[in-house]
Amino acid sequence: MTARPLASAQVPPSVLDVLRKSAAYLAAKGVPEARLDAELLVARALNCDRLALYLAFDRPLAETELAACRAAIRRRARREPVQHILGDQAFRALTLEVTADTLVPRPETEEVVDHVLAEVDRLMTAGVAAPALLDLGTGSGCIALAVATERPAARVTAVDQSAAALAVARRNAVRAGASVRFLQGDWYAPLEAAERFHLIVSNPPYLTPVEWEAAQPEVRDFEPRAALVGGDDGLDAYRHILEDAPARLHPGGGVVVEIGHTQGEAVAAIARRAGFDDVRRERDMEGRERAVIARGAVRGG
Ligand SMILES: C[S@@+](CC[C@H](N)C(=O)[O-])C[C@H]1O[C@@H](n2cnc3c(N)ncnc32)[C@H](O)[C@@H]1O
């Protein structure tokens, strides 16, 4: 028998019934982590958190609650990202709005923010009281807003070419109570000619078209391609960002970029060619290369 999403029954189904049927239905549709997603979506439909579901397994659902669960589970079964259905995603201490116009902020990017904060702290220790930070390709605003809220002394500018993504990022700034200057345009283009920063950070598009084609449906069919694909070799954005970075940095400034886990050597080489003489590669908690940190630009200032 094929799994069906929460078929109507004479007796109102309980929370546990709905969870079991939803998880089985999602699993049958190939959804990874089907039970977790069922819990997240049912909890949101019932306006409670996941833990509360476990304390209410026997509670019968009202018809309106059941309809809300059905609608959400059907969307997830079509492989729409759970964050698009929920409309938000936790990122460090923030809860960020996400839509189909923004990349869903990833856990590995939360780790990259640790490197960014370490660089901000290094600058402040060196006497830069209010470091100027530029986040290129801000998307939902996750990196810019994490820095602005966790290091309020930093002066944060965030750029994206997508007006729709920037609208989401601006709403997220209001939600976070953070002060960030948002600019629309192609990488450095919207900046004043003489503007310099102490730190340039970016999680740019870094997939090749072939990797994008092979990605999960959640990514390929629902996230913006322009947020993901970085030219034929996946490195176009690094070339743009790193080659122009030295001219945009104050002396002693640096760059932190997130990378795909196979790109460490290539991105480090681009950074060295751009004039950085102190280039470091950092791994994430899974042991995969995830960030390149570049300092010592010879053209700084
Ligand atoms: C991989 S997403 C990262 C979004 C966000 N920083 C994050 O970590 O979740 C890359 C972002 O770069 C933006 N982008 C792509 N090309 C760009 C360009 N030429 N100039 C400015 N932004 C660009 C995309 O719109 C997208 O928001």
Coordinates of C-alpha atoms and ligand atoms in Angstrom, one line a residue:
M1 CA 0.0 0.0 0.0
T2 CA 1.4 3.4 -0.8
A3 CA 1.8 5.9 2.0
R4 CA -0.7 8.7 2.0
P5 CA -0.4 12.0 3.9
L6 CA -2.6 11.9 6.9
A7 CA -5.8 10.4 5.4
S8 CA -8.9 11.5 7.2
A9 CA -10.3 9.1 9.8
Q10 CA -13.5 8.9 11.8
V11 CA -11.6 9.2 15.1
P12 CA -9.5 12.4 15.2
P13 CA -5.8 11.3 15.0
S14 CA -3.5 11.9 17.9
V15 CA -0.2 13.8 17.7
L16 CA 1.6 10.4 17.7
D17 CA -0.6 9.1 14.8
V18 CA 0.1 12.2 12.8
L19 CA 3.9 12.1 13.5
R20 CA 4.1 8.4 12.5
K21 CA 2.1 8.8 9.3
S22 CA 3.9 12.0 8.3
A23 CA 7.4 10.5 8.9
A24 CA 6.5 7.3 6.9
Y25 CA 5.0 9.4 4.1
L26 CA 8.1 11.7 3.9
A27 CA 10.5 8.7 4.1
A28 CA 8.6 7.1 1.2
K29 CA 9.2 10.3 -0.8
G30 CA 12.9 10.0 -0.2
V31 CA 13.1 12.9 2.4
P32 CA 16.3 12.6 4.5
E33 CA 15.6 12.9 8.2
A34 CA 11.9 12.3 7.6
R35 CA 11.0 11.9 11.3
L36 CA 12.9 15.1 12.4
D37 CA 11.2 17.1 9.6
A38 CA 7.8 15.7 10.5
E39 CA 8.3 16.8 14.1
L40 CA 9.4 20.3 13.1
L41 CA 6.5 20.8 10.8
V42 CA 3.8 19.2 13.0
A43 CA 5.1 21.3 16.0
R44 CA 4.9 24.5 14.0
A45 CA 1.4 23.6 12.8
L46 CA 0.4 23.1 16.4
N47 CA 2.2 26.2 17.4
C48 CA 4.5 24.5 19.9
D49 CA 8.1 23.2 20.0
R50 CA 9.3 19.7 19.3
L51 CA 9.7 18.8 22.9
A52 CA 6.0 19.7 23.6
L53 CA 5.0 17.1 21.0
Y54 CA 6.5 14.3 23.2
L55 CA 4.5 15.5 26.1
A56 CA 1.2 15.5 24.1
F57 CA 1.4 12.2 22.1
D58 CA -2.2 11.3 22.9
R59 CA -3.7 14.7 22.2
P60 CA -6.3 14.6 19.3
L61 CA -5.9 17.1 16.6
A62 CA -8.6 19.5 15.6
E63 CA -9.5 19.5 11.9
T64 CA -7.8 22.9 11.3
E65 CA -4.6 21.6 12.9
L66 CA -4.8 18.5 10.8
A67 CA -5.2 20.6 7.6
A68 CA -2.2 22.7 8.6
C69 CA -0.1 19.6 9.1
R70 CA -1.2 18.1 5.8
A71 CA -0.4 21.2 3.9
A72 CA 3.1 21.4 5.4
I73 CA 3.9 17.7 4.9
R74 CA 2.8 17.8 1.3
R75 CA 5.2 20.7 0.6
R76 CA 8.0 18.8 2.3
A77 CA 7.1 15.7 0.3
R78 CA 7.8 17.7 -2.9
R79 CA 11.3 18.3 -1.4
E80 CA 10.8 21.9 -0.6
P81 CA 13.4 22.7 2.2
V82 CA 11.9 22.5 5.6
Q83 CA 13.2 26.0 6.4
H84 CA 11.2 27.4 3.5
I85 CA 8.1 25.9 4.9
L86 CA 8.8 27.1 8.4
G87 CA 9.9 30.4 7.0
D88 CA 12.9 30.6 9.3
Q89 CA 16.2 29.1 10.4
A90 CA 18.3 29.3 13.5
F91 CA 21.8 30.7 12.9
R92 CA 23.9 31.0 16.0
A93 CA 21.9 33.1 18.5
L94 CA 19.6 34.5 15.7
T95 CA 16.4 33.2 14.2
L96 CA 16.5 34.4 10.5
E97 CA 13.7 34.7 8.0
V98 CA 14.5 32.6 4.9
T99 CA 12.6 32.5 1.6
A100 CA 13.2 31.1 -1.8
D101 CA 15.2 34.3 -2.6
T102 CA 18.0 33.5 -0.1
L103 CA 20.3 30.6 0.6
V104 CA 19.3 28.7 3.7
P105 CA 22.1 29.5 6.2
R106 CA 24.1 26.4 6.8
P107 CA 25.7 25.1 10.1
E108 CA 29.1 25.2 8.5
T109 CA 28.7 28.9 8.0
E110 CA 28.1 29.3 11.7
E111 CA 31.6 27.8 12.1
V112 CA 33.0 30.2 9.6
V113 CA 31.6 33.1 11.7
D114 CA 33.9 31.9 14.5
H115 CA 36.9 32.6 12.3
V116 CA 35.4 36.0 11.4
L117 CA 34.9 36.9 15.1
A118 CA 38.5 35.8 15.9
E119 CA 39.7 38.2 13.2
V120 CA 37.5 41.0 14.6
D121 CA 38.9 40.3 18.0
R122 CA 42.5 40.3 16.6
L123 CA 41.9 43.7 15.1
M124 CA 40.4 45.1 18.2
T125 CA 43.3 43.8 20.3
A126 CA 45.6 45.5 17.8
G127 CA 43.9 48.8 18.6
V128 CA 41.1 49.0 15.9
A129 CA 38.3 50.1 18.2
A130 CA 35.5 49.8 15.6
P131 CA 36.6 47.5 12.8
A132 CA 34.9 48.0 9.4
L133 CA 33.7 44.7 8.0
L134 CA 32.4 44.0 4.5
D135 CA 30.2 40.9 3.9
L136 CA 30.0 40.1 0.2
G137 CA 27.0 38.1 -1.0
T138 CA 25.1 38.4 2.3
G139 CA 22.0 36.5 1.3
S140 CA 19.8 36.3 4.4
G141 CA 22.3 38.5 6.1
C142 CA 23.4 35.7 8.4
I143 CA 27.2 36.4 8.6
A144 CA 26.7 40.2 8.8
L145 CA 24.0 40.0 11.4
A146 CA 25.9 37.4 13.5
V147 CA 28.9 39.7 13.6
A148 CA 26.8 42.9 14.2
T149 CA 25.0 41.3 17.2
E150 CA 28.0 39.4 18.6
R151 CA 30.5 42.2 18.1
P152 CA 28.4 45.4 18.3
A153 CA 31.5 47.6 18.0
A154 CA 32.1 46.4 14.4
R155 CA 30.7 48.6 11.6
V156 CA 29.2 46.2 9.2
T157 CA 28.4 46.7 5.5
A158 CA 26.7 43.9 3.5
V159 CA 26.4 43.6 -0.3
D160 CA 24.3 41.3 -2.5
Q161 CA 23.4 41.5 -6.1
S162 CA 19.9 40.2 -5.4
A163 CA 17.4 42.9 -4.4
A164 CA 15.0 40.2 -3.2
A165 CA 17.7 38.6 -0.9
L166 CA 18.5 42.1 0.5
A167 CA 14.9 42.7 1.3
V168 CA 15.0 39.5 3.5
A169 CA 18.3 40.5 5.0
R170 CA 16.9 44.0 5.9
R171 CA 13.9 42.4 7.7
N172 CA 16.3 40.1 9.5
A173 CA 18.3 43.1 10.7
V174 CA 15.2 44.7 12.1
R175 CA 14.3 41.3 13.7
A176 CA 17.8 41.0 15.2
G177 CA 17.9 44.7 16.3
A178 CA 21.2 45.0 14.4
S179 CA 22.6 47.9 12.6
V180 CA 24.0 46.9 9.2
R181 CA 24.4 49.0 6.0
F182 CA 23.0 47.0 3.1
L183 CA 24.0 47.8 -0.6
Q184 CA 22.9 46.2 -3.8
G185 CA 25.3 45.4 -6.6
D186 CA 28.1 43.3 -8.0
W187 CA 30.6 42.5 -5.3
Y188 CA 32.6 45.8 -4.7
A189 CA 30.7 47.9 -7.3
P190 CA 28.2 49.6 -5.0
L191 CA 31.0 50.9 -2.6
E192 CA 32.5 54.4 -2.7
A193 CA 35.8 54.4 -4.7
A194 CA 38.0 55.2 -1.7
E195 CA 36.2 53.0 0.8
R196 CA 38.4 50.6 2.8
F197 CA 37.7 47.8 5.3
H198 CA 39.5 46.0 8.1
L199 CA 37.9 42.7 7.2
I200 CA 36.2 41.3 4.1
V201 CA 34.2 38.2 4.5
S202 CA 32.2 36.1 2.1
N203 CA 30.4 32.8 1.6
P204 CA 30.2 33.1 -2.2
P205 CA 28.6 30.8 -4.7
Y206 CA 31.1 27.9 -5.1
L207 CA 29.5 25.0 -6.9
T208 CA 30.3 24.0 -10.4
P209 CA 27.3 23.6 -12.7
V210 CA 27.8 19.8 -12.6
E211 CA 27.8 19.8 -8.8
W212 CA 24.6 21.9 -8.8
E213 CA 22.9 19.4 -11.2
A214 CA 23.8 16.6 -8.9
A215 CA 22.7 18.4 -5.7
Q216 CA 19.7 17.3 -3.6
P217 CA 16.3 18.5 -5.0
E218 CA 16.0 20.8 -1.9
V219 CA 19.0 22.7 -3.2
R220 CA 18.7 22.4 -7.0
D221 CA 15.0 23.0 -7.3
F222 CA 14.3 25.5 -4.5
E223 CA 17.4 27.6 -3.7
P224 CA 18.6 30.4 -6.0
R225 CA 21.1 29.1 -8.6
A226 CA 22.9 32.5 -8.5
A227 CA 23.6 31.9 -4.8
L228 CA 25.2 28.5 -5.5
V229 CA 27.0 28.3 -8.8
G230 CA 30.4 30.0 -9.1
G231 CA 31.2 29.6 -12.8
D232 CA 32.5 26.6 -14.7
D233 CA 35.1 25.7 -12.0
G234 CA 33.2 27.1 -9.0
L235 CA 36.0 29.6 -8.4
D236 CA 34.8 32.7 -10.2
A237 CA 33.6 34.5 -7.1
Y238 CA 36.9 33.9 -5.3
R239 CA 38.9 35.4 -8.1
H240 CA 36.7 38.5 -8.1
I241 CA 36.7 38.9 -4.3
L242 CA 40.3 38.1 -3.6
E243 CA 41.9 39.8 -6.5
D244 CA 40.2 43.1 -5.6
A245 CA 40.5 42.7 -1.9
P246 CA 44.0 44.2 -1.3
A247 CA 42.9 47.5 -2.8
R248 CA 39.9 47.5 -0.4
L249 CA 41.7 46.7 2.8
H250 CA 43.3 48.9 5.4
P251 CA 46.9 47.8 6.3
G252 CA 46.7 44.8 8.6
G253 CA 43.3 43.8 7.4
G254 CA 42.3 40.4 6.2
V255 CA 39.8 38.2 4.3
V256 CA 37.8 35.2 5.5
V257 CA 36.0 33.2 2.8
E258 CA 34.0 30.0 3.2
I259 CA 35.0 27.4 0.6
G260 CA 33.8 24.1 -0.7
H261 CA 35.7 21.3 1.0
T262 CA 37.8 20.4 -2.1
Q263 CA 38.7 24.1 -2.9
G264 CA 41.2 24.9 -0.2
E265 CA 44.3 24.6 -2.3
A266 CA 42.8 26.5 -5.3
V267 CA 41.4 29.3 -3.2
A268 CA 44.6 29.7 -1.2
A269 CA 46.6 29.9 -4.5
I270 CA 44.2 32.7 -5.7
A271 CA 44.8 34.5 -2.4
R272 CA 48.5 34.3 -2.7
R273 CA 48.4 35.4 -6.3
A274 CA 46.3 38.4 -5.2
G275 CA 49.2 39.5 -3.0
F276 CA 48.4 38.0 0.4
D277 CA 51.5 36.5 2.1
D278 CA 49.8 34.9 5.1
V279 CA 47.2 32.4 3.9
R280 CA 45.6 29.8 6.2
R281 CA 43.2 27.0 5.5
E282 CA 40.7 26.0 8.3
R283 CA 38.7 22.8 8.7
D284 CA 35.1 22.5 10.0
M285 CA 33.9 20.1 12.8
E286 CA 33.6 17.3 10.2
G287 CA 37.3 17.7 9.5
R288 CA 36.7 19.1 6.0
E289 CA 38.4 22.3 4.7
R290 CA 35.8 25.0 5.1
A291 CA 37.5 28.5 5.2
V292 CA 40.5 30.3 3.8
I293 CA 41.9 33.2 5.9
A294 CA 44.2 35.6 4.1
R295 CA 46.2 38.5 5.6
G296 CA 49.3 40.5 4.7
A297 CA 48.1 42.0 1.5
V298 CA 51.1 43.8 -0.1
R299 CA 48.8 46.4 -1.7
G300 CA 46.9 47.2 1.5
G301 CA 46.2 50.8 2.4
Ligands
LIG1 C1 26.2 31.0 -1.1 S1 25.1 32.4 -1.0 C2 25.6 32.9 0.7 C3 24.5 33.7 1.4 C4 24.9 34.0 2.9 N1 26.1 34.8 3.0 C5 25.1 32.7 3.6 O1 26.2 32.4 4.0 O2 24.1 32.0 3.8 C6 25.9 33.6 -2.0 C7 25.3 35.0 -2.1 O3 26.0 35.7 -3.0 C8 25.2 36.5 -3.8 N2 25.9 36.9 -5.0 C9 26.1 36.1 -6.1 N3 26.8 36.7 -7.0 C10 27.0 38.0 -6.6 C11 27.7 39.1 -7.1 N4 28.3 39.1 -8.3 N5 27.7 40.3 -6.3 C12 27.1 40.3 -5.1 N6 26.4 39.2 -4.6 C13 26.4 38.1 -5.3 C14 23.9 35.7 -4.0 O4 22.8 36.5 -4.3 C15 23.8 35.0 -2.6 O5 23.0 35.7 -1.8

